[in-house]
mmCIF file of C-alpha atoms and ligand atoms in Angstrom:
data_model
loop_
_atom_site.group_PDB
_atom_site.id
_atom_site.type_symbol
_atom_site.label_atom_id
_atom_site.label_comp_id
_atom_site.label_asym_id
_atom_site.label_seq_id
_atom_site.Cartn_x
_atom_site.Cartn_y
_atom_site.Cartn_z
ATOM 1 C CA MET A 1 -0.300 -0.120 -0.191
ATOM 2 C CA CYS A 2 1.001 3.634 -0.472
ATOM 3 C CA SER A 3 -0.177 6.824 -0.753
ATOM 4 C CA ALA A 4 -0.568 8.707 -4.767
ATOM 5 C CA SER A 5 0.254 12.193 -3.714
ATOM 6 C CA GLY A 6 4.155 11.197 -3.079
ATOM 7 C CA VAL A 7 4.377 8.708 -6.697
ATOM 8 C CA LEU A 8 2.426 12.566 -8.809
ATOM 9 C CA ARG A 9 4.472 14.702 -8.208
ATOM 10 C CA ARG A 10 7.470 13.036 -8.363
ATOM 11 C CA TYR A 11 6.040 11.906 -12.518
ATOM 12 C CA LEU A 12 4.777 14.365 -13.564
ATOM 13 C CA VAL A 13 8.590 16.117 -13.783
ATOM 14 C CA GLY A 14 8.608 13.481 -16.605
ATOM 15 C CA VAL A 15 6.748 13.434 -19.578
ATOM 16 C CA PRO A 16 3.184 15.305 -19.352
ATOM 17 C CA ASP A 17 0.546 12.674 -19.088
ATOM 18 C CA PRO A 18 -1.226 11.982 -22.474
ATOM 19 C CA ARG A 19 -4.701 12.092 -20.543
ATOM 20 C CA PRO A 20 -4.411 13.077 -17.779
ATOM 21 C CA ILE A 21 -7.885 12.510 -15.905
ATOM 22 C CA PRO A 22 -9.156 13.292 -12.655
ATOM 23 C CA ILE A 23 -8.790 9.425 -9.709
ATOM 24 C CA PRO A 24 -12.520 8.947 -9.255
ATOM 25 C CA ALA A 25 -12.256 10.424 -4.816
ATOM 26 C CA SER A 26 -13.924 7.066 -4.410
ATOM 27 C CA ILE A 27 -10.925 5.282 -4.520
ATOM 28 C CA ASP A 28 -9.114 4.963 -1.081
ATOM 29 C CA SER A 29 -5.008 6.847 -1.401
ATOM 30 C CA SER A 30 -3.641 4.899 1.581
ATOM 31 C CA ARG A 31 -5.480 1.015 -0.164
ATOM 32 C CA VAL A 32 -3.956 1.091 -3.434
ATOM 33 C CA PRO A 33 -2.458 -2.270 -4.517
ATOM 34 C CA GLU A 34 0.953 -2.365 -4.085
ATOM 35 C CA HIS A 35 1.172 -5.430 -7.197
ATOM 36 C CA ILE A 36 -1.371 -5.387 -9.635
ATOM 37 C CA ALA A 37 -0.695 -7.778 -12.652
ATOM 38 C CA LEU A 38 -2.735 -7.616 -15.952
ATOM 39 C CA VAL A 39 -4.016 -10.110 -18.435
ATOM 40 C CA MET A 40 -3.604 -8.285 -22.265
ATOM 41 C CA ASP A 41 -6.530 -11.084 -23.102
ATOM 42 C CA GLY A 42 -9.082 -10.217 -26.136
ATOM 43 C CA ASN A 43 -6.789 -8.585 -29.053
ATOM 44 C CA GLY A 44 -7.788 -11.204 -31.761
ATOM 45 C CA ARG A 45 -11.599 -11.380 -30.645
ATOM 46 C CA TRP A 46 -11.243 -7.738 -31.039
ATOM 47 C CA ALA A 47 -9.753 -7.449 -34.275
ATOM 48 C CA GLN A 48 -12.323 -9.857 -35.631
ATOM 49 C CA GLN A 49 -15.202 -7.817 -34.884
ATOM 50 C CA ARG A 50 -14.068 -5.623 -36.822
ATOM 51 C CA GLY A 51 -12.970 -7.852 -39.916
ATOM 52 C CA LEU A 52 -9.317 -7.207 -39.157
ATOM 53 C CA PRO A 53 -6.729 -8.975 -39.259
ATOM 54 C CA ARG A 54 -6.006 -10.296 -35.533
ATOM 55 C CA THR A 55 -2.864 -8.786 -35.571
ATOM 56 C CA ASP A 56 -4.325 -5.143 -35.333
ATOM 57 C CA GLY A 57 -6.047 -6.079 -32.368
ATOM 58 C CA HIS A 58 -2.434 -6.807 -30.922
ATOM 59 C CA SER A 59 -1.065 -2.700 -32.506
ATOM 60 C CA ALA A 60 -4.527 -1.491 -30.875
ATOM 61 C CA GLY A 61 -3.145 -3.333 -27.694
ATOM 62 C CA GLU A 62 -0.297 -1.030 -27.140
ATOM 63 C CA GLU A 63 -2.732 2.110 -26.292
ATOM 64 C CA ALA A 64 -4.836 -0.174 -23.276
ATOM 65 C CA LEU A 65 -1.530 -0.544 -22.051
ATOM 66 C CA VAL A 66 -0.204 3.095 -22.242
ATOM 67 C CA ASP A 67 -3.046 3.769 -20.670
ATOM 68 C CA ALA A 68 -3.195 1.803 -17.862
ATOM 69 C CA ALA A 69 0.307 1.955 -16.722
ATOM 70 C CA TYR A 70 -0.259 5.651 -16.916
ATOM 71 C CA GLY A 71 -3.430 5.474 -14.860
ATOM 72 C CA ALA A 72 -1.534 2.871 -12.810
ATOM 73 C CA LEU A 73 1.275 5.440 -11.641
ATOM 74 C CA ALA A 74 -0.782 8.500 -11.499
ATOM 75 C CA VAL A 75 -2.598 6.070 -8.873
ATOM 76 C CA GLY A 76 0.377 5.484 -6.592
ATOM 77 C CA VAL A 77 1.012 1.434 -8.201
ATOM 78 C CA LYS A 78 4.112 0.317 -7.375
ATOM 79 C CA HIS A 79 4.911 -3.027 -9.879
ATOM 80 C CA LEU A 80 2.237 -3.361 -12.388
ATOM 81 C CA THR A 81 2.647 -7.103 -14.449
ATOM 82 C CA VAL A 82 1.814 -7.280 -17.748
ATOM 83 C CA TYR A 83 0.752 -10.863 -19.221
ATOM 84 C CA ALA A 84 2.653 -10.724 -23.008
ATOM 85 C CA PHE A 85 3.432 -13.694 -24.461
ATOM 86 C CA SER A 86 3.111 -16.654 -22.454
ATOM 87 C CA THR A 87 4.917 -20.480 -22.792
ATOM 88 C CA GLU A 88 1.776 -21.480 -24.883
ATOM 89 C CA ASN A 89 1.585 -18.852 -27.192
ATOM 90 C CA TRP A 90 3.733 -20.319 -29.520
ATOM 91 C CA ARG A 91 1.179 -22.625 -30.125
ATOM 92 C CA ARG A 92 -0.436 -19.241 -32.529
ATOM 93 C CA PRO A 93 0.148 -19.408 -35.612
ATOM 94 C CA LEU A 94 3.719 -18.919 -37.244
ATOM 95 C CA ASP A 95 2.175 -15.166 -38.513
ATOM 96 C CA GLU A 96 0.775 -14.095 -35.202
ATOM 97 C CA VAL A 97 3.427 -15.223 -33.595
ATOM 98 C CA ARG A 98 6.387 -13.677 -35.452
ATOM 99 C CA PHE A 99 4.659 -10.590 -35.324
ATOM 100 C CA LEU A 100 4.572 -10.428 -30.990
ATOM 101 C CA MET A 101 7.791 -11.211 -31.385
ATOM 102 C CA GLY A 102 8.640 -8.008 -33.272
ATOM 103 C CA PHE A 103 5.827 -6.043 -32.056
ATOM 104 C CA ASN A 104 6.754 -6.711 -28.534
ATOM 105 C CA GLU A 105 10.255 -5.297 -29.350
ATOM 106 C CA SER A 106 9.190 -2.385 -32.033
ATOM 107 C CA LEU A 107 6.752 -1.536 -28.832
ATOM 108 C CA LEU A 108 9.820 -1.235 -26.269
ATOM 109 C CA ARG A 109 12.179 0.706 -28.876
ATOM 110 C CA ARG A 110 9.437 3.485 -28.953
ATOM 111 C CA ARG A 111 8.037 3.475 -25.294
ATOM 112 C CA ARG A 112 11.281 2.934 -23.369
ATOM 113 C CA ASP A 113 12.955 6.112 -23.060
ATOM 114 C CA GLU A 114 8.996 7.902 -22.470
ATOM 115 C CA LEU A 115 9.041 5.254 -20.054
ATOM 116 C CA ASN A 116 12.086 6.433 -18.425
ATOM 117 C CA GLU A 117 11.612 9.513 -17.869
ATOM 118 C CA VAL A 118 8.576 9.285 -15.943
ATOM 119 C CA GLY A 119 9.884 6.657 -13.836
ATOM 120 C CA VAL A 120 9.484 2.972 -15.032
ATOM 121 C CA ARG A 121 11.931 0.584 -13.906
ATOM 122 C CA ILE A 122 10.821 -2.623 -17.173
ATOM 123 C CA THR A 123 11.953 -5.559 -15.886
ATOM 124 C CA PHE A 124 11.088 -9.188 -18.054
ATOM 125 C CA SER A 125 9.512 -12.849 -16.453
ATOM 126 C CA GLY A 126 9.940 -15.202 -18.467
ATOM 127 C CA ARG A 127 12.345 -18.363 -19.976
ATOM 128 C CA ARG A 128 15.405 -16.606 -22.373
ATOM 129 C CA ASP A 129 14.994 -19.471 -24.656
ATOM 130 C CA ARG A 130 16.034 -19.993 -28.108
ATOM 131 C CA ARG A 131 12.587 -19.468 -28.964
ATOM 132 C CA VAL A 132 12.950 -15.746 -28.179
ATOM 133 C CA PRO A 133 14.839 -13.655 -31.529
ATOM 134 C CA ARG A 134 18.187 -12.286 -30.067
ATOM 135 C CA SER A 135 16.772 -9.148 -31.293
ATOM 136 C CA VAL A 136 13.979 -9.050 -28.814
ATOM 137 C CA LEU A 137 16.750 -10.685 -26.226
ATOM 138 C CA ARG A 138 19.134 -7.358 -26.916
ATOM 139 C CA ASN A 139 16.047 -5.263 -26.684
ATOM 140 C CA MET A 140 14.604 -6.854 -23.826
ATOM 141 C CA ASP A 141 18.013 -6.316 -22.065
ATOM 142 C CA GLU A 142 18.425 -2.406 -23.049
ATOM 143 C CA ALA A 143 15.391 -1.449 -21.664
ATOM 144 C CA ALA A 144 15.950 -3.298 -18.539
ATOM 145 C CA GLU A 145 19.606 -1.927 -18.660
ATOM 146 C CA LEU A 146 18.390 1.802 -18.726
ATOM 147 C CA THR A 147 15.109 2.162 -16.840
ATOM 148 C CA LYS A 148 17.889 -0.563 -13.742
ATOM 149 C CA ASN A 149 17.215 2.643 -10.882
ATOM 150 C CA ASN A 150 14.152 4.036 -11.937
ATOM 151 C CA ARG A 151 12.073 3.695 -8.510
ATOM 152 C CA VAL A 152 8.410 5.312 -9.427
ATOM 153 C CA MET A 153 7.085 2.116 -10.781
ATOM 154 C CA THR A 154 7.705 -1.941 -11.697
ATOM 155 C CA LEU A 155 6.355 -2.030 -15.372
ATOM 156 C CA ASN A 156 7.036 -6.395 -14.892
ATOM 157 C CA LEU A 157 6.423 -7.747 -19.124
ATOM 158 C CA ALA A 158 5.684 -11.462 -18.833
ATOM 159 C CA PHE A 159 7.289 -12.914 -21.709
ATOM 160 C CA ASN A 160 7.799 -16.498 -22.577
ATOM 161 C CA TYR A 161 6.076 -16.837 -19.515
ATOM 162 C CA GLY A 162 4.381 -19.538 -17.718
ATOM 163 C CA GLY A 163 3.153 -19.848 -14.027
ATOM 164 C CA ARG A 164 4.634 -23.573 -14.675
ATOM 165 C CA ALA A 165 7.777 -22.530 -16.025
ATOM 166 C CA GLU A 166 9.119 -20.044 -13.268
ATOM 167 C CA ILE A 167 8.041 -23.236 -10.929
ATOM 168 C CA ILE A 168 10.247 -25.591 -12.555
ATOM 169 C CA ASP A 169 13.136 -22.915 -13.342
ATOM 170 C CA ALA A 170 12.994 -21.956 -9.688
ATOM 171 C CA VAL A 171 13.254 -25.235 -8.187
ATOM 172 C CA LYS A 172 16.036 -27.038 -10.959
ATOM 173 C CA SER A 173 17.768 -23.554 -9.512
ATOM 174 C CA LEU A 174 17.649 -24.818 -5.764
ATOM 175 C CA VAL A 175 19.366 -28.490 -6.773
ATOM 176 C CA GLU A 176 21.728 -27.164 -9.136
ATOM 177 C CA ASP A 177 22.890 -25.214 -6.675
ATOM 178 C CA GLY A 178 22.743 -28.318 -4.324
ATOM 179 C CA ILE A 179 19.806 -26.500 -1.393
ATOM 180 C CA PRO A 180 19.748 -30.419 0.092
ATOM 181 C CA ALA A 181 15.398 -32.151 0.478
ATOM 182 C CA HIS A 182 14.507 -30.900 3.554
ATOM 183 C CA LYS A 183 15.777 -26.711 3.171
ATOM 184 C CA ILE A 184 13.248 -26.516 -0.396
ATOM 185 C CA THR A 185 10.816 -24.502 1.685
ATOM 186 C CA GLU A 186 8.083 -21.530 0.831
ATOM 187 C CA LYS A 187 10.702 -19.057 1.202
ATOM 188 C CA ALA A 188 13.351 -20.800 -0.646
ATOM 189 C CA ILE A 189 11.640 -21.130 -3.963
ATOM 190 C CA ALA A 190 9.611 -17.945 -3.890
ATOM 191 C CA SER A 191 13.637 -16.567 -3.591
ATOM 192 C CA ARG A 192 14.637 -18.278 -6.907
ATOM 193 C CA LEU A 193 11.544 -16.662 -8.732
ATOM 194 C CA TYR A 194 11.939 -14.309 -11.587
ATOM 195 C CA HIS A 195 11.662 -11.922 -9.881
ATOM 196 C CA PRO A 196 11.646 -12.507 -6.064
ATOM 197 C CA GLU A 197 12.194 -8.787 -4.774
ATOM 198 C CA ILE A 198 8.120 -7.844 -6.452
ATOM 199 C CA PRO A 199 6.265 -8.721 -3.873
ATOM 200 C CA ASP A 200 3.260 -10.978 -4.438
ATOM 201 C CA PRO A 201 -0.214 -9.460 -6.802
ATOM 202 C CA ASP A 202 -2.889 -7.726 -4.620
ATOM 203 C CA LEU A 203 -4.948 -7.836 -7.828
ATOM 204 C CA VAL A 204 -5.023 -9.685 -10.740
ATOM 205 C CA ILE A 205 -7.474 -8.277 -13.631
ATOM 206 C CA ARG A 206 -8.037 -10.419 -16.527
ATOM 207 C CA PRO A 207 -10.687 -9.213 -19.130
ATOM 208 C CA SER A 208 -12.102 -10.072 -22.306
ATOM 209 C CA GLY A 209 -14.581 -12.708 -20.588
ATOM 210 C CA GLU A 210 -12.131 -15.104 -19.856
ATOM 211 C CA TYR A 211 -12.724 -16.710 -17.212
ATOM 212 C CA ARG A 212 -9.920 -18.333 -16.116
ATOM 213 C CA ILE A 213 -5.752 -17.807 -14.929
ATOM 214 C CA SER A 214 -3.975 -19.107 -18.298
ATOM 215 C CA ASN A 215 -1.109 -20.272 -16.360
ATOM 216 C CA PHE A 216 -0.333 -16.921 -15.632
ATOM 217 C CA LEU A 217 1.871 -16.239 -12.274
ATOM 218 C CA LEU A 218 0.505 -19.207 -10.038
ATOM 219 C CA TRP A 219 2.794 -19.904 -7.387
ATOM 220 C CA GLU A 220 2.939 -15.917 -7.117
ATOM 221 C CA ILE A 221 -1.010 -14.847 -6.864
ATOM 222 C CA ALA A 222 -2.006 -17.700 -3.819
ATOM 223 C CA TYR A 223 -3.798 -15.299 -2.173
ATOM 224 C CA SER A 224 -4.206 -12.643 -4.907
ATOM 225 C CA GLU A 225 -7.477 -11.162 -5.207
ATOM 226 C CA LEU A 226 -9.260 -11.501 -8.111
ATOM 227 C CA VAL A 227 -11.062 -9.930 -11.146
ATOM 228 C CA PHE A 228 -12.655 -10.452 -14.358
ATOM 229 C CA ASN A 229 -14.716 -8.655 -16.532
ATOM 230 C CA ASP A 230 -16.261 -8.546 -20.819
ATOM 231 C CA ILE A 231 -14.140 -5.805 -22.036
ATOM 232 C CA LEU A 232 -11.693 -6.554 -24.705
ATOM 233 C CA TRP A 233 -7.936 -5.980 -24.276
ATOM 234 C CA PRO A 234 -7.914 -2.964 -26.831
ATOM 235 C CA ASP A 235 -10.427 -1.035 -25.887
ATOM 236 C CA TYR A 236 -9.389 -1.401 -21.808
ATOM 237 C CA ARG A 237 -8.850 2.491 -20.232
ATOM 238 C CA ARG A 238 -7.587 3.480 -16.686
ATOM 239 C CA GLU A 239 -11.161 4.139 -15.941
ATOM 240 C CA ASP A 240 -10.791 0.304 -15.706
ATOM 241 C CA LEU A 241 -8.287 -0.509 -13.981
ATOM 242 C CA TYR A 242 -9.743 2.317 -11.501
ATOM 243 C CA ALA A 243 -12.756 0.920 -10.921
ATOM 244 C CA ALA A 244 -11.418 -2.995 -10.350
ATOM 245 C CA ILE A 245 -9.449 -1.405 -8.082
ATOM 246 C CA GLU A 246 -12.800 -0.249 -6.219
ATOM 247 C CA GLU A 247 -13.894 -3.606 -5.961
ATOM 248 C CA TYR A 248 -10.480 -4.308 -5.021
ATOM 249 C CA GLN A 249 -10.795 -1.729 -2.274
ATOM 250 C CA GLY A 250 -14.130 -4.209 -1.074
ATOM 251 C CA ARG A 251 -12.667 -7.123 -0.928
ATOM 252 C CA GLN A 252 -11.631 -8.706 2.520
ATOM 253 C CA ARG A 253 -8.277 -10.397 2.633
ATOM 254 C CA ARG A 254 -7.861 -12.744 5.272
ATOM 255 C CA PHE A 255 -5.392 -14.801 4.244
ATOM 256 C CA GLY A 256 -6.178 -17.839 5.225
ATOM 257 C CA GLY A 257 -7.232 -16.277 8.494
ATOM 258 C CA VAL A 258 -10.299 -14.852 10.727
ATOM 259 C CA GLU A 259 -10.900 -11.060 10.406
ATOM 260 C CA SER A 260 -10.142 -10.187 13.986
HETATM 261 C C1 FPP B 301 -3.108 -15.737 -21.847
HETATM 262 O O1 FPP B 301 -4.955 -16.364 -22.744
HETATM 263 C C2 FPP B 301 -3.162 -14.531 -22.268
HETATM 264 C C3 FPP B 301 -1.472 -14.123 -22.965
HETATM 265 C C4 FPP B 301 -0.610 -14.466 -22.733
HETATM 266 C C5 FPP B 301 -1.697 -12.356 -23.224
HETATM 267 C C6 FPP B 301 -0.865 -12.566 -24.531
HETATM 268 C C7 FPP B 301 -1.237 -11.296 -24.707
HETATM 269 C C8 FPP B 301 -0.994 -11.134 -25.947
HETATM 270 C C9 FPP B 301 -0.643 -11.710 -27.541
HETATM 271 C C10 FPP B 301 -1.327 -9.532 -26.598
HETATM 272 C C11 FPP B 301 0.085 -8.962 -26.223
HETATM 273 C C12 FPP B 301 -0.297 -7.471 -26.579
HETATM 274 C C13 FPP B 301 -0.432 -5.881 -26.450
HETATM 275 C C14 FPP B 301 -0.157 -4.448 -26.515
HETATM 276 C C15 FPP B 301 2.017 -6.004 -25.453
HETATM 277 P P1 FPP B 301 -4.010 -17.842 -23.775
HETATM 278 O O2 FPP B 301 -4.980 -16.570 -25.096
HETATM 279 O O3 FPP B 301 -2.841 -17.505 -23.971
HETATM 280 O O4 FPP B 301 -4.479 -18.082 -22.743
HETATM 281 P P2 FPP B 301 -5.781 -19.344 -23.099
HETATM 282 O O5 FPP B 301 -6.106 -20.109 -24.271
HETATM 283 O O6 FPP B 301 -6.692 -19.351 -22.051
HETATM 284 O O7 FPP B 301 -6.913 -17.896 -23.041
#
């Protein structure tokens, strides 16, 4: 939880918000989720509804991503993780996969300076396997390096990411370091996840009318609040993020305990 005002003051010295809108008074600024995870789903269906190729839906999703990120910044979210490509998305048609690789790469190149100026640290969660083109990896490394000292908000891109793969990678790294079975604890596994310094998401949002997790952050969402809605990703705007935060603030989190 953190206050929005300090964040706003700092980030407004950078690039101005392209669409500044007031934060609803109904949002309690002292109870803003520290970490929000978002599934950017529904691009293909959005495009098909308009008789466009699926890839046009991904392109249209960029504005939604940028607006949601500025909204998160404005309201004081500290970490925003977005699902950009899953370990299962390689099963999509080859043309779409190729497009998504190039699109993610160009999105990073086009947006990294602006995100840097507003104090966003760009990080990545996912496997750096041979299927990811070298130029994409290079752009990811450059964006991470450029923004590594920023502290206003982390934008964590889940790219070639799978929740099961992340747990496998964590366990493998413990085994490779010779950690004995009795030392394989919850804390030990959590410490080997892709970003152990990022707290677990308080809130997971999945738009587009699908009510499933699709291998997203399986370990980290054990006690996250889940919000689903029917908006297709290209239509998603920060107002929808604010509505999800309000819904979150109406929930009671017990973490397996009882209310005091
Ligand atoms: C999970 O649904 C959703 C994702 C992994 C998000 C994929 C997002 C993109 C490909 C577009 C990225 C957009 C931008 C703007 C960078 P799923 O379809 O993988 O899983 P499902 O089959 O269970 O629905």
